[in-house]
mmCIF file with all atom_site columns, C-alpha atoms and ligand atoms in Angstrom:
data_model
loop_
_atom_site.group_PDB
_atom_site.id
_atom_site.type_symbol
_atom_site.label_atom_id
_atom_site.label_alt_id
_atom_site.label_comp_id
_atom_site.label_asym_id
_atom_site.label_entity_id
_atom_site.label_seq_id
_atom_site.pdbx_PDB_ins_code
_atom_site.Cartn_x
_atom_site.Cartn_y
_atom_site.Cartn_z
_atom_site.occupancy
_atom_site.B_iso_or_equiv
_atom_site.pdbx_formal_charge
_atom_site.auth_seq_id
_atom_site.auth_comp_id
_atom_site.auth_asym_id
_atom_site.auth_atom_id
_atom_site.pdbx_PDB_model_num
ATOM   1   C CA  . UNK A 1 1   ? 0.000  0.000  0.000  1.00 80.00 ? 164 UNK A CA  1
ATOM   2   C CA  . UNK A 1 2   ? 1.271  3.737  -1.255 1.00 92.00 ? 165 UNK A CA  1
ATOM   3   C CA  . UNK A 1 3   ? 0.934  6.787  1.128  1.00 97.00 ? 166 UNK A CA  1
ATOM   4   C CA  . UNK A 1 4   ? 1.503  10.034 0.540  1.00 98.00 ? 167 UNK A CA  1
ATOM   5   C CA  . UNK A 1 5   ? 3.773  12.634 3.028  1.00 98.00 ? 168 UNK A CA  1
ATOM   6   C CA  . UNK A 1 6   ? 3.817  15.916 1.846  1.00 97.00 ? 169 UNK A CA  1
ATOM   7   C CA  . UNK A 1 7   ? 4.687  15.636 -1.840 1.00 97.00 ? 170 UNK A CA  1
ATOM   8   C CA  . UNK A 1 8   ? 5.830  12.725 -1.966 1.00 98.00 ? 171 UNK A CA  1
ATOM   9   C CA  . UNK A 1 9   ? 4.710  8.725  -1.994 1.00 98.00 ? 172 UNK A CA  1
ATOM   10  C CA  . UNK A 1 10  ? 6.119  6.140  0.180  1.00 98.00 ? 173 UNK A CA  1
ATOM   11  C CA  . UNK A 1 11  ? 5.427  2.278  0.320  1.00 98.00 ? 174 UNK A CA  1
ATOM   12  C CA  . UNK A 1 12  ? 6.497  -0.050 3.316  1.00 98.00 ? 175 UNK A CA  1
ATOM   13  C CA  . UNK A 1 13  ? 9.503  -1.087 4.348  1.00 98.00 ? 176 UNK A CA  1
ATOM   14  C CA  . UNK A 1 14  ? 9.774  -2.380 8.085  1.00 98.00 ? 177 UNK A CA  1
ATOM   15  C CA  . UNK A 1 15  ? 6.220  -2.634 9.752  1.00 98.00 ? 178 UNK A CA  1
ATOM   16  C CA  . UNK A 1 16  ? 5.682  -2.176 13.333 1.00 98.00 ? 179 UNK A CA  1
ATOM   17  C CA  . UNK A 1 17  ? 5.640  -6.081 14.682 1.00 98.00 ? 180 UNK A CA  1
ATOM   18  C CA  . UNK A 1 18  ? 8.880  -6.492 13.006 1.00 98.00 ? 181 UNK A CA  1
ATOM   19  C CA  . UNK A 1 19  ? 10.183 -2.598 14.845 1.00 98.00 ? 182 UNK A CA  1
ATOM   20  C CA  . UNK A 1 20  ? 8.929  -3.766 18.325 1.00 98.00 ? 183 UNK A CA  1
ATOM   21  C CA  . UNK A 1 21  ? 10.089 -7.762 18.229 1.00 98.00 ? 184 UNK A CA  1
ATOM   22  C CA  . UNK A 1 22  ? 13.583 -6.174 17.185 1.00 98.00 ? 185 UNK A CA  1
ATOM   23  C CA  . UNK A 1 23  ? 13.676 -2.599 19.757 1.00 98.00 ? 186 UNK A CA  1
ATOM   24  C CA  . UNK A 1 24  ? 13.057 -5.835 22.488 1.00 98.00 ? 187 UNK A CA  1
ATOM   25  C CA  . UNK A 1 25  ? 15.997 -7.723 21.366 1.00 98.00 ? 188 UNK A CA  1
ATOM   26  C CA  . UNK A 1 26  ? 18.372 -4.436 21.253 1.00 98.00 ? 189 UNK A CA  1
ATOM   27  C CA  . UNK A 1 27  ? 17.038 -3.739 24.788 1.00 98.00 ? 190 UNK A CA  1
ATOM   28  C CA  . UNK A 1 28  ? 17.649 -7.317 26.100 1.00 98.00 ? 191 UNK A CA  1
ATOM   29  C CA  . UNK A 1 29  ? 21.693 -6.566 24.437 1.00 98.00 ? 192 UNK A CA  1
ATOM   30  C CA  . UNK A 1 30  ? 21.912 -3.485 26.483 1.00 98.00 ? 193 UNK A CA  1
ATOM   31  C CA  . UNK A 1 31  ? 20.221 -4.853 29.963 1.00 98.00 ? 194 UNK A CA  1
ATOM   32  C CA  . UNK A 1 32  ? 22.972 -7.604 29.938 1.00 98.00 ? 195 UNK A CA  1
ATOM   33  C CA  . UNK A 1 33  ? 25.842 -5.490 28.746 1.00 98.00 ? 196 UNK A CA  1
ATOM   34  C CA  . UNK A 1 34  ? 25.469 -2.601 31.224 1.00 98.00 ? 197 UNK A CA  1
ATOM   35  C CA  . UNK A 1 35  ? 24.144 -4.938 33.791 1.00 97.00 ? 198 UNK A CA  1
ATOM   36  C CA  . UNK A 1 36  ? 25.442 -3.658 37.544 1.00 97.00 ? 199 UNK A CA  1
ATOM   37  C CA  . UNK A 1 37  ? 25.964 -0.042 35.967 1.00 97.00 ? 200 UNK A CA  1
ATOM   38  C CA  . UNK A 1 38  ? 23.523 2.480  35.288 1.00 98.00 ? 201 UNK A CA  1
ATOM   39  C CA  . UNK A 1 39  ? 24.139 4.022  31.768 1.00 98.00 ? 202 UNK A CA  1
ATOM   40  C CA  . UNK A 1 40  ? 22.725 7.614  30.530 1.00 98.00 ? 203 UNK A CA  1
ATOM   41  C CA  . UNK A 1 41  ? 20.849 7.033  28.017 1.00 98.00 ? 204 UNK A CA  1
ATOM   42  C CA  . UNK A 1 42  ? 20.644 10.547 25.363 1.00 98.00 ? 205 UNK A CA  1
ATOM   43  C CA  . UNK A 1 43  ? 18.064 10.471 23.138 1.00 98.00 ? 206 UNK A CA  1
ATOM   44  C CA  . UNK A 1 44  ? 19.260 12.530 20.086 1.00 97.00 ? 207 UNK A CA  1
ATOM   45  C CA  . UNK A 1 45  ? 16.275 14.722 19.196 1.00 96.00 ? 208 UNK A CA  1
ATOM   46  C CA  . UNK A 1 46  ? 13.992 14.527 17.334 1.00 94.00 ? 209 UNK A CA  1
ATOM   47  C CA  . UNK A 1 47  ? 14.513 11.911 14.993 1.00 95.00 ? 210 UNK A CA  1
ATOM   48  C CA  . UNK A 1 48  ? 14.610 9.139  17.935 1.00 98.00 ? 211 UNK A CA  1
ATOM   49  C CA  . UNK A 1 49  ? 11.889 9.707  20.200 1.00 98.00 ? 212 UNK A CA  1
ATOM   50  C CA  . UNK A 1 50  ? 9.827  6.742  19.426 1.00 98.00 ? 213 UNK A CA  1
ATOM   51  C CA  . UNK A 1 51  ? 12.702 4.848  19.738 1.00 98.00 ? 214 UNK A CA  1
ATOM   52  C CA  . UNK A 1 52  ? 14.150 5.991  22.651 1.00 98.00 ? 215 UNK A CA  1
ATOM   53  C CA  . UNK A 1 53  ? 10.798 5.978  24.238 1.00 98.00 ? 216 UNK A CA  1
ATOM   54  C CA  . UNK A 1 54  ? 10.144 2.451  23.268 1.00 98.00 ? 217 UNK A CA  1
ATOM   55  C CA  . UNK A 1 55  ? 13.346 1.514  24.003 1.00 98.00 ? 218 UNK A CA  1
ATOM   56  C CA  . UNK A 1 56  ? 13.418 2.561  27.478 1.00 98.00 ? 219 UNK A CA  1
ATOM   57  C CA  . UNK A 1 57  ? 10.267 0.484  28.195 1.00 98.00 ? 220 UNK A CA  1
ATOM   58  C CA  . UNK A 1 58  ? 11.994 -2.605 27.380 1.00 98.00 ? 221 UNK A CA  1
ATOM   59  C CA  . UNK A 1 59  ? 15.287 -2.432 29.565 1.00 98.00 ? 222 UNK A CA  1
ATOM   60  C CA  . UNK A 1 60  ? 15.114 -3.960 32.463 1.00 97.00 ? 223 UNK A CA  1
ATOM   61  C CA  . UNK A 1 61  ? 18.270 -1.953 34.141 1.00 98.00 ? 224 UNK A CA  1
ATOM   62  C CA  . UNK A 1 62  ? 18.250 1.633  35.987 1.00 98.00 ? 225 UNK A CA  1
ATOM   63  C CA  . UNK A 1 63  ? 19.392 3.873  33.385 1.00 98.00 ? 226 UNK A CA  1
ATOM   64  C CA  . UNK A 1 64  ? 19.034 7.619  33.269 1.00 98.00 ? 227 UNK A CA  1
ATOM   65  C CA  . UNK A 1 65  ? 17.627 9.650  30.376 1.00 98.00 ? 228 UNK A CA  1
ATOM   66  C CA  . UNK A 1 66  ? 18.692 12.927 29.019 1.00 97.00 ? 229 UNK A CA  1
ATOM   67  C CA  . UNK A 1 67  ? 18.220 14.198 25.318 1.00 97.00 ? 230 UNK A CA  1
ATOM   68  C CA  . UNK A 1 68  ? 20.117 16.968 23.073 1.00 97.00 ? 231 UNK A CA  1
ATOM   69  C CA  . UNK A 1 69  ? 18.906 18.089 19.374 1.00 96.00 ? 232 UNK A CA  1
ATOM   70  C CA  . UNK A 1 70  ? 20.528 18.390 16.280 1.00 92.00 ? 233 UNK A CA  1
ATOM   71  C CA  . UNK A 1 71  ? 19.707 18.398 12.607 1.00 84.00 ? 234 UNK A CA  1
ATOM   72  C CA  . UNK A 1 72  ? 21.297 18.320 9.473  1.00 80.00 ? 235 UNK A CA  1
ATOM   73  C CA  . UNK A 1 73  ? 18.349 16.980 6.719  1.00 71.00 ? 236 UNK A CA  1
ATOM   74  C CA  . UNK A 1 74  ? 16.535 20.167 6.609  1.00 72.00 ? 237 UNK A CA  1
ATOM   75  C CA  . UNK A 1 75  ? 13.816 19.447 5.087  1.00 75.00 ? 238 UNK A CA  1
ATOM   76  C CA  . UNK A 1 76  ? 15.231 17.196 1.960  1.00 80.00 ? 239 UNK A CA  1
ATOM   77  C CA  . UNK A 1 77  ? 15.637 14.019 1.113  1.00 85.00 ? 240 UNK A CA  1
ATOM   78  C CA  . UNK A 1 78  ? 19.846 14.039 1.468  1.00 81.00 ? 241 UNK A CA  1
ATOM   79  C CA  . UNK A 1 79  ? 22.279 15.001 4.207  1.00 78.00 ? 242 UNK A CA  1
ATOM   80  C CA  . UNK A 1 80  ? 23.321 18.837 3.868  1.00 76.00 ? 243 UNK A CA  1
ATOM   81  C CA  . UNK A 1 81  ? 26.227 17.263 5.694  1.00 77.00 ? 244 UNK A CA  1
ATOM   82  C CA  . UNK A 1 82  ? 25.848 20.369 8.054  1.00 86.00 ? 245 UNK A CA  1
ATOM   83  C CA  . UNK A 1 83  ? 24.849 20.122 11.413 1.00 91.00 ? 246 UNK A CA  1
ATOM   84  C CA  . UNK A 1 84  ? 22.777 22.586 13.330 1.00 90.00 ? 247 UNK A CA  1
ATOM   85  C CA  . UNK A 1 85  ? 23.320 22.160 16.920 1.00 90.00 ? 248 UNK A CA  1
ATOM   86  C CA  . UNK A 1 86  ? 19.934 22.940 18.644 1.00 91.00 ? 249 UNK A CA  1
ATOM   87  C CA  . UNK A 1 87  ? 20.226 22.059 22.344 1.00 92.00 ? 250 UNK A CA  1
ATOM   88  C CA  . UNK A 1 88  ? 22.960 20.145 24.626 1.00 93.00 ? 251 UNK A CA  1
ATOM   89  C CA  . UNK A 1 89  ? 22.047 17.869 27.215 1.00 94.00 ? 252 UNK A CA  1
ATOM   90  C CA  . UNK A 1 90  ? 21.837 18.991 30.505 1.00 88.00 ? 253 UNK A CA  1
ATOM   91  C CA  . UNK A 1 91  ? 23.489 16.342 32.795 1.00 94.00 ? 254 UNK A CA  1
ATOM   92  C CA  . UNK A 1 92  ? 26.943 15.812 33.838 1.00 96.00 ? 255 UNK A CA  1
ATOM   93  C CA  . UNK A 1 93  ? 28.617 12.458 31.918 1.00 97.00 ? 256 UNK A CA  1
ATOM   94  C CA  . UNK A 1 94  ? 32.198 12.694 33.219 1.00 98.00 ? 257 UNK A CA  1
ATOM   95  C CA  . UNK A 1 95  ? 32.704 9.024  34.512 1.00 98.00 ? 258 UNK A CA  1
ATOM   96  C CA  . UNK A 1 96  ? 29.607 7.952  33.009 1.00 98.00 ? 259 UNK A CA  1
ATOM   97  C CA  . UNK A 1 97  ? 28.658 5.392  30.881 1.00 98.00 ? 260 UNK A CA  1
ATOM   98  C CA  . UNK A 1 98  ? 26.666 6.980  27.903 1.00 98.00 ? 261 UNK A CA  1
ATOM   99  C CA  . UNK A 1 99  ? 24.532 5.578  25.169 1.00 98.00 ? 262 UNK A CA  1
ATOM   100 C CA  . UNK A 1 100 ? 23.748 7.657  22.083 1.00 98.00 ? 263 UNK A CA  1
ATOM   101 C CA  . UNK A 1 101 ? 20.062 6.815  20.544 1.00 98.00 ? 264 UNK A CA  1
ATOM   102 C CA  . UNK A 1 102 ? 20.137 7.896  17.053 1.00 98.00 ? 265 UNK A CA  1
ATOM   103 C CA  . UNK A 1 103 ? 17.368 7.185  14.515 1.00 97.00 ? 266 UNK A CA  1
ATOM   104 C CA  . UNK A 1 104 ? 19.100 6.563  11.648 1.00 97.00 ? 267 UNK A CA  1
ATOM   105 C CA  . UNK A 1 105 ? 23.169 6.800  10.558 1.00 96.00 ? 268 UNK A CA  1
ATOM   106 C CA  . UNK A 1 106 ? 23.266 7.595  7.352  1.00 94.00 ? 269 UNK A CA  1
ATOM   107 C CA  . UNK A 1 107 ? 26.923 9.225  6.048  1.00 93.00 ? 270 UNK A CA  1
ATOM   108 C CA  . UNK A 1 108 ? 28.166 9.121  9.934  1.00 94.00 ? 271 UNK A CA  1
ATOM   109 C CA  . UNK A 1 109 ? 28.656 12.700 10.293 1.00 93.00 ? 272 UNK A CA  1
ATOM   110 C CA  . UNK A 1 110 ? 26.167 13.805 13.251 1.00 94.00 ? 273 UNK A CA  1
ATOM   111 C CA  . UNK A 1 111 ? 27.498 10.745 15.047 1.00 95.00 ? 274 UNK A CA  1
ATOM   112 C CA  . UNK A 1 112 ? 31.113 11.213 14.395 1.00 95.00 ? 275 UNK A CA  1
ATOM   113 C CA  . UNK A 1 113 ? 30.164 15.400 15.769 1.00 94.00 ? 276 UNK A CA  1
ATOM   114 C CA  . UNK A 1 114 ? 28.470 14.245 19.033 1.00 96.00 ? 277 UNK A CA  1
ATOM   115 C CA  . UNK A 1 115 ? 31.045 11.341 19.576 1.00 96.00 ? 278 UNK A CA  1
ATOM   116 C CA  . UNK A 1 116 ? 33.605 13.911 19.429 1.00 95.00 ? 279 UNK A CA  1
ATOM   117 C CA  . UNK A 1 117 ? 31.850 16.451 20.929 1.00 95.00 ? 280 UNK A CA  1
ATOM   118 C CA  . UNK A 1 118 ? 30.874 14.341 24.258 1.00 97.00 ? 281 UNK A CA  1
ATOM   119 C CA  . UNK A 1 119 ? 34.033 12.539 24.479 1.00 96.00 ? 282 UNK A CA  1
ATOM   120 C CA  . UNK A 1 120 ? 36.011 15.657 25.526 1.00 97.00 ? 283 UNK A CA  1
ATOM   121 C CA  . UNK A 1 121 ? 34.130 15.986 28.592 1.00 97.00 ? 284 UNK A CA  1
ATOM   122 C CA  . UNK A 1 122 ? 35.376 12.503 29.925 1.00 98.00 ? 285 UNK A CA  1
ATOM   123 C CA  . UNK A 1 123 ? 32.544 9.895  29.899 1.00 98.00 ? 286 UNK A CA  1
ATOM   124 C CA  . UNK A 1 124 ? 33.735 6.570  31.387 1.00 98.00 ? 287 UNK A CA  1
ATOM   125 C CA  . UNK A 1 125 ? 32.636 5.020  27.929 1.00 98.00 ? 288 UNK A CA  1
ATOM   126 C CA  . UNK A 1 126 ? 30.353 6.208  25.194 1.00 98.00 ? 289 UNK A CA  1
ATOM   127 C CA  . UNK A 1 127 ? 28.568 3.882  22.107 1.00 98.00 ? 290 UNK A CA  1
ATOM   128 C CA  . UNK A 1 128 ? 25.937 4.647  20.151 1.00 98.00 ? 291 UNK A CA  1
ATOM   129 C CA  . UNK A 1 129 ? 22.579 2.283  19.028 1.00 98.00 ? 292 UNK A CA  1
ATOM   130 C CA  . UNK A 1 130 ? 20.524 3.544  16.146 1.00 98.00 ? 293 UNK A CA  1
ATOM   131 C CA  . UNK A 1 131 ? 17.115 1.928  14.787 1.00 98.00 ? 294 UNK A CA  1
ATOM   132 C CA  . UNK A 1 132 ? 18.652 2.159  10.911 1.00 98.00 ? 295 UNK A CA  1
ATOM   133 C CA  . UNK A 1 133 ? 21.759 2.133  9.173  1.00 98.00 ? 296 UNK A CA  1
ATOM   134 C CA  . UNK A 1 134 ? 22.726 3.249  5.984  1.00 97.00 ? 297 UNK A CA  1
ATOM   135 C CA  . UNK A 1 135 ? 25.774 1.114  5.040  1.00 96.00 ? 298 UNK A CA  1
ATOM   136 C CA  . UNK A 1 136 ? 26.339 2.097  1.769  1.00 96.00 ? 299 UNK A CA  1
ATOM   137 C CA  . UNK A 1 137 ? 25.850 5.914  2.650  1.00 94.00 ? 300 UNK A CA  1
ATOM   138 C CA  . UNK A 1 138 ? 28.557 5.817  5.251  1.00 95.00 ? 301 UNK A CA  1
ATOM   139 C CA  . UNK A 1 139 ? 31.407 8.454  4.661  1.00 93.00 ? 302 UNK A CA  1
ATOM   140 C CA  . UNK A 1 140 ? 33.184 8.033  7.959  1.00 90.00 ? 303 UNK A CA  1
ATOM   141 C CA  . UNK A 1 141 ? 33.345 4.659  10.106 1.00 87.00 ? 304 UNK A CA  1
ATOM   142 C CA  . UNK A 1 142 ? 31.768 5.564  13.370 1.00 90.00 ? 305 UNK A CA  1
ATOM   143 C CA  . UNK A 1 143 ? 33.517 2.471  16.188 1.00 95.00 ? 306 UNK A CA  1
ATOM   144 C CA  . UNK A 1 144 ? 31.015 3.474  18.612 1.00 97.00 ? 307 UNK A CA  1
ATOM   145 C CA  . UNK A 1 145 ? 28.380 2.172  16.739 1.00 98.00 ? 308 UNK A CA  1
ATOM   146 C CA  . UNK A 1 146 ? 27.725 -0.665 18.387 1.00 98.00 ? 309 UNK A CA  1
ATOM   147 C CA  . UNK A 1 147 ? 23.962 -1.377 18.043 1.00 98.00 ? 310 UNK A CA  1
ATOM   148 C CA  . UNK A 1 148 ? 22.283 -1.335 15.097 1.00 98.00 ? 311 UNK A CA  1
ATOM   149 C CA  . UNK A 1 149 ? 18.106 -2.205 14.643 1.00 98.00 ? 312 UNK A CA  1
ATOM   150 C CA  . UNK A 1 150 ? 17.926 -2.869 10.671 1.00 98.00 ? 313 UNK A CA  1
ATOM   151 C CA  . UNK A 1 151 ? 20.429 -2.310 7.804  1.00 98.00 ? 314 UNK A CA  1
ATOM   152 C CA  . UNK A 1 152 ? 18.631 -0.715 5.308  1.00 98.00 ? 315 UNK A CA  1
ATOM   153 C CA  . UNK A 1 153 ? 19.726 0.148  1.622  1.00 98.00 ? 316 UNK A CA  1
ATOM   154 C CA  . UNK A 1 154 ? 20.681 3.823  0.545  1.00 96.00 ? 317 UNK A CA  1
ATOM   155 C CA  . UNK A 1 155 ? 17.473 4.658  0.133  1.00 96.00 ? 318 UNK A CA  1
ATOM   156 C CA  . UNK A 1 156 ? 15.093 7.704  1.756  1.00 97.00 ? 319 UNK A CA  1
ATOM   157 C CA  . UNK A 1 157 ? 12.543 6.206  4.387  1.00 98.00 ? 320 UNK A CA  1
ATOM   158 C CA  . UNK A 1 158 ? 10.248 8.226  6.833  1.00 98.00 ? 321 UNK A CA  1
ATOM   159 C CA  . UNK A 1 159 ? 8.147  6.984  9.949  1.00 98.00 ? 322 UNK A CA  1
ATOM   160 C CA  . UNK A 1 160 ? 8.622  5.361  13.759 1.00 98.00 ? 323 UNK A CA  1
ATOM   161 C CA  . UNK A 1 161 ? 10.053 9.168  14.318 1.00 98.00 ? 324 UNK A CA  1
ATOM   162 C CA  . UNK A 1 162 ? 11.752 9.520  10.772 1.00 97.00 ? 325 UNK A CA  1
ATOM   163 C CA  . UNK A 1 163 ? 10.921 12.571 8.811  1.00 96.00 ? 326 UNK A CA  1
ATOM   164 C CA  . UNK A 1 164 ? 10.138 14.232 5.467  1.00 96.00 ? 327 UNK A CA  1
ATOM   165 C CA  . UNK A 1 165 ? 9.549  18.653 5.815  1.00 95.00 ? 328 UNK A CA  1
ATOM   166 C CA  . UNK A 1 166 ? 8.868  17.135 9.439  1.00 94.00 ? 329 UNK A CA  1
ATOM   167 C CA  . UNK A 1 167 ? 6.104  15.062 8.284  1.00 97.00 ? 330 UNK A CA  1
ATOM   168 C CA  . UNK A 1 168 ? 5.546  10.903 8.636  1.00 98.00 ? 331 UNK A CA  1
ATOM   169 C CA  . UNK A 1 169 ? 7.260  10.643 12.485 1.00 98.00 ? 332 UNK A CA  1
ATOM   170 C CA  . UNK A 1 170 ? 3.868  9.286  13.672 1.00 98.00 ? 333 UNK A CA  1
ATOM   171 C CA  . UNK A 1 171 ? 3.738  6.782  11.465 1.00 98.00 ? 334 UNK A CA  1
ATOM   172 C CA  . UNK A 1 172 ? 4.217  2.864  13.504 1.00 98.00 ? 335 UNK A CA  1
ATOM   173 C CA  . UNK A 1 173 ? 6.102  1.448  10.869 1.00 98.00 ? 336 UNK A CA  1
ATOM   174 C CA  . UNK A 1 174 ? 9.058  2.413  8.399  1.00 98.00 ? 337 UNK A CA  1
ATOM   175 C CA  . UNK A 1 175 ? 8.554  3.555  4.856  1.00 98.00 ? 338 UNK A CA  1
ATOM   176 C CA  . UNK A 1 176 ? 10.716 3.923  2.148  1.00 98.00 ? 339 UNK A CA  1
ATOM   177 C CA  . UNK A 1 177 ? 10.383 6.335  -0.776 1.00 98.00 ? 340 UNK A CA  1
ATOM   178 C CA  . UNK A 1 178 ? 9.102  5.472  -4.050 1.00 97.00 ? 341 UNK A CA  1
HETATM 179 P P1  . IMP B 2 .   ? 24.073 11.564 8.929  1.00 59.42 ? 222 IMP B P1  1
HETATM 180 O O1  . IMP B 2 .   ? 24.763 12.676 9.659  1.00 59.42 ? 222 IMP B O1  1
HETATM 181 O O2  . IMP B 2 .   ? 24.241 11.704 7.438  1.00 59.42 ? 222 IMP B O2  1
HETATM 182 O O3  . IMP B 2 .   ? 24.476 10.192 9.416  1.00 59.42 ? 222 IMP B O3  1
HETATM 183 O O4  . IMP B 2 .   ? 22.540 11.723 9.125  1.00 59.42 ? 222 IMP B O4  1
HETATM 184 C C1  . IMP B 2 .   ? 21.913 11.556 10.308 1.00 59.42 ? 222 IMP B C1  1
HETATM 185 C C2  . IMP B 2 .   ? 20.584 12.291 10.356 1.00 59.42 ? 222 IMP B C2  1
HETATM 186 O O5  . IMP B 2 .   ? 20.060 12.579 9.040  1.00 59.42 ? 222 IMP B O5  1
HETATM 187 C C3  . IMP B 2 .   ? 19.579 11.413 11.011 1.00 59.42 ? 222 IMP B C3  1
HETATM 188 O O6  . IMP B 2 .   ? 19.581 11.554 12.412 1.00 59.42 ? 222 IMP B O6  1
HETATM 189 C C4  . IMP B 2 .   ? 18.272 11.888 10.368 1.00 59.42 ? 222 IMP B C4  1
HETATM 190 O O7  . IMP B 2 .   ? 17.760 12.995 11.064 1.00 59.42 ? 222 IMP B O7  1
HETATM 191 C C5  . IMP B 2 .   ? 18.668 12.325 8.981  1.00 59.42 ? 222 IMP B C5  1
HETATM 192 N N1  . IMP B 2 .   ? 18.404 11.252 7.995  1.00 59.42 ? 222 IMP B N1  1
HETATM 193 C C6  . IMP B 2 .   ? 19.311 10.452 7.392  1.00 59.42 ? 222 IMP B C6  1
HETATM 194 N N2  . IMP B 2 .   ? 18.709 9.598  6.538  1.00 59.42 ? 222 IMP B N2  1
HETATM 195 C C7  . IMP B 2 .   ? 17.385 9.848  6.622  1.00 59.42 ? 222 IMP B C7  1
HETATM 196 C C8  . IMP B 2 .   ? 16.227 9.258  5.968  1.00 59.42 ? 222 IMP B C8  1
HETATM 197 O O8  . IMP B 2 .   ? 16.290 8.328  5.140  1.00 59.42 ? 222 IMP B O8  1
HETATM 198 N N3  . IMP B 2 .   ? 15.023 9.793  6.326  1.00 59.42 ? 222 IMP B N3  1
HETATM 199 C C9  . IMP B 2 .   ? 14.883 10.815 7.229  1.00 59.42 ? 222 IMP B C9  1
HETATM 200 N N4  . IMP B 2 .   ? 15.937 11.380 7.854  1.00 59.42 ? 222 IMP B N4  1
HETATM 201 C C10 . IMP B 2 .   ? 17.183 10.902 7.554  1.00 59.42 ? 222 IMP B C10 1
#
């Protein structure tokens, strides 16, 4: 089935059983990995917030929560490659374990910035777990990465939190362009 967001059509990709069986899984990974510690967890705004929120739900650890915003789509269907830094998260990570929740890494860039970015104020460790990744689109390796929901081809998808002109987040499942 084609729908329409904004301008332009989009048929299914990844539907909502599939997003929820899978968010589970990543969240059973994390409970055991960080188990006896008690990560941040930074939901980067405001491409993740299903998935952080959902997320959260299904770890059974005490975690904290903070979230910053940043951008760099603007509106299109391909990375600007700039990044507009909108707000920094509020809590302080020296010594602290801190997991990144991205929506999607597409050519690495806004995670390679943050990475950076946070690492100079002296987190104990820092790795990143986004829903989607764009293999093929990847201009920089980004080691942090270290979970990863659904590998999807370099294509432009929208939904679960994912946008087009800001469009499609509320949308349960993932849909690519057509
Ligand atoms: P990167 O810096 O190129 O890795 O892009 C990361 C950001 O670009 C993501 O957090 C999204 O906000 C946006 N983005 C990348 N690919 C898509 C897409 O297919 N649909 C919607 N937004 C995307």
């Amino acid at each position: 089935m084609k729908i329409q967001v904004a301008d332009l059509h989009f048929k299914l990709l990844i539907d909502s059983d599939k997003i929820a069986k899978r968010v589970k899984e990543i969240a059973e990974q994390i409970s055991n990995d960080y188990c006896g510690r008690t990560p941040i967890v930074v939901g980067v705004l405001n491409g993740s917030f299903l998935f952080t929120a959902d997320l959260l739900r299904e770890i059974d650890i005490p975690v904290e929560v903070a979230f910053t915003k940043l951008a760099s789509y603007f509106g299109g269907t391909s990375s600007t490659r700039k990044i507009r830094d909108d707000f920094d998260i509020a809590v302080d990570i020296k010594g602290r374990d801190i997991i990144l929740i991205e929506d999607i890494v597409d050519t690495g860039n806004t995670l390679h910035y943050l990475v950076d970015k946070l690492s100079v104020r002296e987190p104990a460790s820092i790795v990143a777990c986004s829903l989607l990744l764009k293999p093929k689109a990847l201009e920089r390796t980004v080691d942090e990465l270290k979970y990863v929901g659904f590998e999807i081809r370099n294509e432009f998808v929208v939904g679960y939190g994912l946008d087009y002109k800001e469009q499609g987040r509320n949308l349960k499942g993932i849909y690519k362009k057509v």
